[in-house]
Each structure stands twice: as C-alpha cells, then as structure tokens.
CSV table of C-alpha atoms in Angstrom, one decimal:
chain,number,residue,atom,x,y,z
A,1,MET,CA,0.0,0.0,0.0
A,2,THR,CA,1.4,3.4,-1.0
A,3,GLY,CA,0.0,6.9,-1.1
A,4,TRP,CA,-2.7,6.8,1.6
A,5,SER,CA,-3.4,8.5,5.0
A,6,VAL,CA,-5.4,8.3,8.1
A,7,ARG,CA,-7.6,11.2,9.2
A,8,VAL,CA,-7.8,12.0,12.9
A,9,PRO,CA,-10.1,14.5,14.7
A,10,ALA,CA,-8.8,17.1,17.2
A,11,SER,CA,-10.2,16.8,20.7
A,12,SER,CA,-11.3,18.8,23.7
A,13,ALA,CA,-10.4,17.0,27.0
A,14,ASN,CA,-11.0,17.7,30.7
A,15,ILE,CA,-14.5,18.9,29.9
A,16,GLY,CA,-15.6,20.9,32.9
A,17,ALA,CA,-15.5,18.6,36.0
A,18,GLY,CA,-14.2,15.7,33.9
A,19,PHE,CA,-10.5,16.2,34.6
A,20,ASP,CA,-8.6,13.3,33.0
A,21,VAL,CA,-12.0,11.6,32.4
A,22,LEU,CA,-14.1,13.3,29.7
A,23,GLY,CA,-13.3,14.2,26.2
A,24,LEU,CA,-14.9,14.9,22.8
A,25,ALA,CA,-13.8,14.8,19.2
A,26,LEU,CA,-13.9,17.9,17.1
A,27,THR,CA,-14.5,18.4,13.4
A,28,LEU,CA,-10.9,19.7,12.8
A,29,HIS,CA,-8.6,17.0,11.4
A,30,ALA,CA,-5.0,16.1,11.2
A,31,GLU,CA,-3.7,13.7,8.5
A,32,VAL,CA,-0.9,11.2,8.9
A,33,GLY,CA,0.1,9.3,5.8
A,34,ILE,CA,2.5,7.1,3.8
A,35,GLY,CA,4.1,8.1,0.5
A,36,GLU,CA,4.7,11.5,-1.0
A,37,PRO,CA,3.5,14.4,1.3
A,38,PRO,CA,0.6,16.3,-0.2
A,39,ALA,CA,0.5,20.1,-0.5
A,40,GLY,CA,0.7,21.5,3.0
A,41,GLY,CA,2.1,18.3,4.4
A,42,ARG,CA,5.7,17.4,5.4
A,43,THR,CA,7.7,14.3,6.3
A,44,ALA,CA,7.8,14.0,10.0
A,45,GLU,CA,11.2,14.0,11.6
A,46,PRO,CA,12.2,11.1,13.9
A,47,THR,CA,11.4,13.1,17.0
A,48,HIS,CA,7.9,14.0,15.9
A,49,PRO,CA,5.1,12.5,18.1
A,50,ALA,CA,3.5,10.9,15.0
A,51,THR,CA,6.8,9.2,14.0
A,52,ILE,CA,7.4,8.0,17.6
A,53,ALA,CA,3.9,6.5,17.7
A,54,PHE,CA,4.2,5.0,14.3
A,55,ARG,CA,7.4,3.2,15.3
A,56,GLN,CA,6.0,2.2,18.7
A,57,ALA,CA,3.0,0.5,16.9
A,58,GLY,CA,5.3,-1.4,14.5
A,59,GLY,CA,5.4,0.9,11.5
A,60,ASP,CA,8.2,0.9,9.0
A,61,GLY,CA,9.5,3.8,7.0
A,62,ASP,CA,8.5,7.5,7.1
A,63,VAL,CA,5.2,9.2,7.7
A,64,TRP,CA,4.0,12.7,6.7
A,65,VAL,CA,1.8,15.0,8.7
A,66,ARG,CA,-0.6,17.7,7.6
A,67,SER,CA,-2.6,19.4,10.4
A,68,PRO,CA,-4.5,22.6,11.0
A,69,ILE,CA,-4.8,21.8,14.7
A,70,PRO,CA,-3.1,24.6,16.8
A,71,ILE,CA,-0.1,23.4,18.7
A,72,GLY,CA,0.0,24.0,22.5
A,73,ARG,CA,-3.6,25.4,22.6
A,74,GLY,CA,-5.5,22.6,24.3
A,75,MET,CA,-7.1,21.1,21.2
A,76,GLY,CA,-5.3,17.8,21.2
A,77,PHE,CA,-2.6,18.2,18.5
A,78,SER,CA,-0.1,15.8,20.1
A,79,GLY,CA,-2.8,13.3,20.9
A,80,ALA,CA,-4.3,13.4,17.4
A,81,VAL,CA,-0.9,13.0,15.6
A,82,ARG,CA,0.0,10.1,18.0
A,83,VAL,CA,-3.3,8.4,17.2
A,84,GLY,CA,-2.5,9.1,13.5
A,85,GLY,CA,0.9,7.5,13.8
A,86,ALA,CA,-0.3,4.4,15.6
A,87,ALA,CA,-3.3,4.1,13.2
A,88,ALA,CA,-1.0,4.4,10.2
A,89,ALA,CA,1.2,1.6,11.5
A,90,ALA,CA,-1.9,-0.6,12.0
A,91,VAL,CA,-3.1,0.0,8.4
A,92,GLN,CA,0.4,-0.6,7.1
A,93,ARG,CA,0.6,-3.9,8.9
A,94,LEU,CA,-3.0,-5.2,8.6
A,95,GLY,CA,-4.5,-3.4,5.6
A,96,ALA,CA,-7.1,-0.8,4.8
A,97,GLU,CA,-9.9,-2.5,6.9
A,98,ALA,CA,-7.8,-2.4,10.1
A,99,LEU,CA,-9.5,0.6,11.6
A,100,ASP,CA,-12.9,-1.2,11.4
A,101,ASP,CA,-11.7,-3.7,14.0
A,102,GLN,CA,-12.4,-2.7,17.6
A,103,VAL,CA,-9.4,-4.7,18.9
A,104,VAL,CA,-7.1,-2.8,16.6
A,105,LEU,CA,-8.7,0.5,17.7
A,106,ALA,CA,-8.1,-0.4,21.3
A,107,GLU,CA,-4.4,-1.1,20.5
A,108,VAL,CA,-4.1,2.2,18.7
A,109,CYS,CA,-5.6,4.0,21.7
A,110,GLY,CA,-3.3,2.1,24.1
A,111,VAL,CA,-0.2,3.1,22.2
A,112,ALA,CA,-1.2,6.7,21.9
A,113,ALA,CA,-2.4,6.9,25.6
A,114,GLU,CA,0.9,5.5,26.8
A,115,LEU,CA,2.9,8.1,24.9
A,116,GLU,CA,0.4,11.0,25.7
A,117,GLY,CA,0.0,10.1,29.3
A,118,HIS,CA,-3.7,10.8,29.4
A,119,ALA,CA,-6.3,8.6,27.7
A,120,ASP,CA,-8.9,11.4,27.6
A,121,ASN,CA,-6.6,13.3,25.2
A,122,VAL,CA,-6.5,10.5,22.7
A,123,ALA,CA,-9.6,8.3,23.1
A,124,PRO,CA,-11.9,10.9,21.4
A,125,SER,CA,-9.6,11.0,18.4
A,126,VAL,CA,-9.7,7.2,18.1
A,127,TYR,CA,-13.4,6.6,18.7
A,128,GLY,CA,-15.1,10.0,17.9
A,129,GLY,CA,-18.0,11.4,19.9
A,130,VAL,CA,-18.0,12.0,23.6
A,131,VAL,CA,-16.1,9.5,25.7
A,132,VAL,CA,-15.5,8.6,29.4
A,133,CYS,CA,-12.0,7.3,30.2
A,134,ALA,CA,-11.5,5.1,33.3
A,135,ASP,CA,-7.9,3.8,33.2
A,136,ASP,CA,-7.8,1.6,30.1
A,137,HIS,CA,-11.5,1.4,29.6
A,138,VAL,CA,-13.2,3.9,27.2
A,139,GLN,CA,-16.9,4.2,27.3
A,140,PRO,CA,-18.8,6.1,24.6
A,141,VAL,CA,-21.5,8.5,25.8
A,142,PRO,CA,-24.8,8.2,23.9
A,143,LEU,CA,-25.8,11.6,22.6
A,144,GLY,CA,-29.3,13.0,22.6
A,145,LEU,CA,-28.1,16.2,21.1
A,146,ASP,CA,-25.9,17.4,18.2
A,147,PRO,CA,-24.5,20.7,19.2
A,148,ALA,CA,-22.2,23.2,17.7
A,149,ILE,CA,-18.8,23.6,19.4
A,150,VAL,CA,-17.4,27.1,19.3
A,151,VAL,CA,-13.8,27.4,20.3
A,152,TRP,CA,-12.0,30.6,21.1
A,153,VAL,CA,-8.2,30.5,20.7
A,154,PRO,CA,-6.3,33.5,22.3
A,155,ASP,CA,-3.8,35.1,20.0
A,156,GLY,CA,-0.2,34.5,20.8
A,157,THR,CA,-0.7,32.4,23.9
A,158,THR,CA,0.2,28.7,24.4
A,159,THR,CA,0.1,26.4,27.3
A,160,SER,CA,2.5,23.6,28.4
A,161,THR,CA,0.4,20.7,29.7
A,162,ASP,CA,3.2,19.5,32.0
A,163,ARG,CA,3.7,22.9,33.5
A,164,SER,CA,0.0,23.5,33.9
A,165,ARG,CA,-0.5,20.1,35.6
A,166,SER,CA,2.3,20.9,38.0
A,167,THR,CA,0.3,23.8,39.4
A,168,LEU,CA,-2.6,21.6,40.5
A,169,ALA,CA,-3.1,20.4,44.0
A,170,ALA,CA,-2.0,16.8,44.7
A,171,GLU,CA,-5.0,16.2,47.0
A,172,VAL,CA,-8.5,17.6,47.1
A,173,THR,CA,-11.2,17.8,49.8
A,174,ARG,CA,-14.0,15.3,50.0
A,175,ALA,CA,-16.5,18.2,49.3
A,176,ASP,CA,-14.7,19.1,46.1
A,177,ALA,CA,-14.5,15.5,45.0
A,178,VAL,CA,-18.2,15.0,45.6
A,179,PHE,CA,-18.9,18.3,43.8
A,180,ASN,CA,-17.1,17.1,40.7
A,181,LEU,CA,-18.5,13.6,40.8
A,182,GLY,CA,-22.0,14.9,40.7
A,183,ARG,CA,-21.3,17.2,37.8
A,184,VAL,CA,-19.5,14.5,35.7
A,185,ALA,CA,-22.5,12.2,36.2
A,186,THR,CA,-24.9,15.0,35.4
A,187,PHE,CA,-22.9,15.8,32.2
A,188,VAL,CA,-23.1,12.2,31.0
A,189,ALA,CA,-26.8,11.9,31.8
A,190,ALA,CA,-27.6,15.3,30.2
A,191,CYS,CA,-25.8,14.4,27.0
A,192,ALA,CA,-27.7,11.1,26.8
A,193,ALA,CA,-31.1,12.7,27.5
A,194,GLY,CA,-30.5,15.9,25.4
A,195,ASP,CA,-31.1,18.0,28.5
A,196,VAL,CA,-29.3,21.2,27.5
A,197,ASP,CA,-30.6,23.1,30.5
A,198,ALA,CA,-28.4,20.9,32.8
A,199,LEU,CA,-25.2,21.3,30.9
A,200,ARG,CA,-24.1,24.6,32.4
A,201,LEU,CA,-24.2,23.2,35.9
A,202,ALA,CA,-22.7,19.9,34.6
A,203,THR,CA,-19.5,21.7,33.5
A,204,GLU,CA,-18.8,23.5,36.7
A,205,ASP,CA,-15.5,22.4,38.3
A,206,ARG,CA,-13.4,22.7,41.4
A,207,LEU,CA,-10.3,20.5,40.6
A,208,HIS,CA,-8.5,22.2,37.7
A,209,GLN,CA,-10.2,25.1,36.0
A,210,PRO,CA,-10.1,27.7,38.9
A,211,THR,CA,-6.3,27.3,39.1
A,212,ARG,CA,-5.6,27.2,35.4
A,213,LEU,CA,-7.9,30.1,34.5
A,214,VAL,CA,-6.0,32.4,36.9
A,215,GLU,CA,-3.1,32.1,34.5
A,216,VAL,CA,-5.2,33.0,31.4
A,217,PRO,CA,-7.6,35.7,32.5
A,218,GLU,CA,-8.6,36.5,28.9
A,219,THR,CA,-9.8,32.9,28.6
A,220,ALA,CA,-11.8,33.2,31.8
A,221,GLY,CA,-13.4,36.3,30.3
A,222,ALA,CA,-14.2,34.4,27.0
A,223,LEU,CA,-15.8,31.6,29.0
A,224,GLU,CA,-18.1,33.9,30.8
A,225,ALA,CA,-18.9,35.8,27.6
A,226,ALA,CA,-19.9,32.6,25.9
A,227,LEU,CA,-22.2,31.7,28.8
A,228,ASP,CA,-23.7,35.2,28.9
A,229,ALA,CA,-24.4,35.0,25.2
A,230,GLY,CA,-26.4,31.8,25.6
A,231,ALA,CA,-24.0,28.8,25.3
A,232,TRP,CA,-25.3,25.7,27.0
A,233,ALA,CA,-21.9,25.1,28.6
A,234,ALA,CA,-18.3,26.4,28.3
A,235,TRP,CA,-15.0,25.0,29.6
A,236,LEU,CA,-11.3,25.3,29.4
A,237,SER,CA,-10.3,23.0,26.6
A,238,GLY,CA,-7.5,20.5,27.7
A,239,SER,CA,-5.1,22.5,29.8
A,240,GLY,CA,-5.9,25.7,27.8
A,241,PRO,CA,-5.6,28.4,26.8
A,242,THR,CA,-8.5,27.6,24.4
A,243,MET,CA,-12.1,27.9,25.6
A,244,ALA,CA,-14.7,25.6,24.1
A,245,ALA,CA,-18.5,26.3,24.3
A,246,MET,CA,-21.4,23.9,23.4
A,247,CYS,CA,-24.5,25.6,22.0
A,248,ASP,CA,-27.4,25.3,19.6
A,249,PRO,CA,-26.0,25.4,16.0
A,250,ALA,CA,-28.4,28.3,15.3
A,251,ASP,CA,-26.7,30.4,18.0
A,252,ALA,CA,-23.1,29.6,17.1
A,253,ALA,CA,-22.4,32.7,15.0
A,254,ARG,CA,-23.9,35.1,17.6
A,255,ILE,CA,-22.0,33.5,20.5
A,256,ALA,CA,-18.7,33.6,18.5
A,257,ALA,CA,-19.4,37.3,17.8
A,258,ALA,CA,-19.7,37.9,21.6
A,259,LEU,CA,-16.2,36.6,22.3
A,260,PRO,CA,-13.2,38.8,22.9
A,261,ASP,CA,-11.3,40.2,19.9
A,262,THR,CA,-8.0,39.2,21.5
A,263,GLY,CA,-8.5,35.7,20.0
A,264,HIS,CA,-10.0,34.0,17.0
A,265,THR,CA,-12.9,31.5,16.9
A,266,LYS,CA,-13.5,28.2,15.1
A,267,HIS,CA,-17.1,27.0,14.4
A,268,LEU,CA,-16.9,23.2,14.9
A,269,ALA,CA,-19.1,20.3,15.8
A,270,ILE,CA,-18.6,16.9,17.4
A,271,ASP,CA,-16.8,14.4,15.1
A,272,HIS,CA,-18.7,11.1,15.4
A,273,ARG,CA,-16.3,8.9,13.3
A,274,GLY,CA,-13.0,9.1,15.0
A,275,VAL,CA,-9.9,7.9,13.1
A,276,THR,CA,-10.5,6.8,9.6
A,277,HIS,CA,-8.4,5.4,6.7
A,278,GLN,CA,-8.3,7.7,3.6
A,279,PRO,CA,-7.3,5.9,0.3
C-alpha cells in the first residue's frame, strides 16, 4: 500500500469537571500518511510525536503529517498525531480495513495513551463522539443532542500541559471530590437525555479550571462571555488556553461574535467517526 493516509479529529479534553476523564472529538482534522506528502504536508522528523507512535506501533519507513490543529492550545494536537501515527502503523501492517476492528482501535488507543500520558486526550480522536475514560476502559457516551462547538483561541498564547499540571493540588477535599463527581455524572446523563438546561451546571469544576484560569484571564473572560451569550456550557479545553463552548448550532455565530477580539474563533461540531483510513 502506498499513497494513503489516516484522518484524525482534534479533541477537547478535561470537559468541565471531567479532569482526565471526559473528552470529545472535534471536526478539525490532522492527517498522517505514507508516501509523497501532499500540499501542506511534510515528512515528520524522527522526534515528531507521529513518528514515535508509528514506530511504537510497529510501523516501517517514514510518515508525513498535515494538520490545521493549533499546537499548544488545548485542542489535542499531540494526541491526534500520535493516534494518527499508531493508526497508520496498523493500516500498514493489517490493511485498509484495520480501523474497522475494535481490537485494533483499542491497540491504537493504548499506544497513543501510553505516549500521551492521558487517555482522555487520545480516546476521542480514536473513537469519535464524547467518551469517558477510566484507566484503560473507554466508554462512549450516547448523545441525545448534536451541538455546535465554538472554540475561542487566544492570539499569541500557548500552554504547556506539563507545567499546567504541576500547578494543580495533589490532594482535594471530600467536598470538592463530591462536587465534581456529581457534575460529571450530570454531564453524561444530560448528554444522553439531550437535556441542554443541565449542561451549564454539569461543566462546573473545582479541581483544575479555577487554578488554570487564573493564568489565562482572557480565557476566563471568554468563557463567561460565551455563557452570557447563551451557550449551553463552556469550559477550558484541555489545559488551555483555548475555551470551548457547546451551543445550539443556530446560535453559534452570535455566540462567536460575543467573544473577545483578542483571539479567534472556530465554528466546529462533534466528530462522530474518529480515526479513519483515507485511500
């Protein structure tokens, strides 16, 4: 097989209270492929996360990468290209139908999660949709809604996931743990039931967002602006600095227009397919 690629969605992880647990796939895609790079693509160097994942999963040769996913912005660039590298290795070894096999997808997710360190950063890119991650188990969330996802990306600001995580408390109180457990459960139930009125409460958080938003006050302002404009929910995407808001598709343009002009917006949706082979 020559001249093909895999297509991988970006992700938004740590949704609200779901720190290291909840993630969703976005309709913004990276490509990792074999053969001559297309326009806008480039051969990945040996230290590129896609190449490392490709080798780890048994791939042979070089891969190219083409991606519009912002780097260091909390939209899952490194997770997506790691999934792409591992998935490309699976297709190279097993053929074009490999990514239709749930066992193969679980292997791809395992390789990418081991390299990424957090399954919620990669599982949405593998499976699509909204997922819950509990150690090695990935549970898709049934969806009774099909929202727009408006993301606001601050200009000129990036976040180091490792540095951001180092600022978080190693222990939390029972009250804060119970607070977040209730909201994660509410988020899953509200998504399944299509209960959009519950989503704002369901994305409140005490474990990571309050600490992280102090470092990016413009993002905190964008989050509040999205909610004030009528978004169902809004949260810090990944470790930031991007903010993601879930809303009625009919309201997406109006909500985007209400966000600060110190960043740019992307009008996206939930990707329901996950990683796919592209002939």
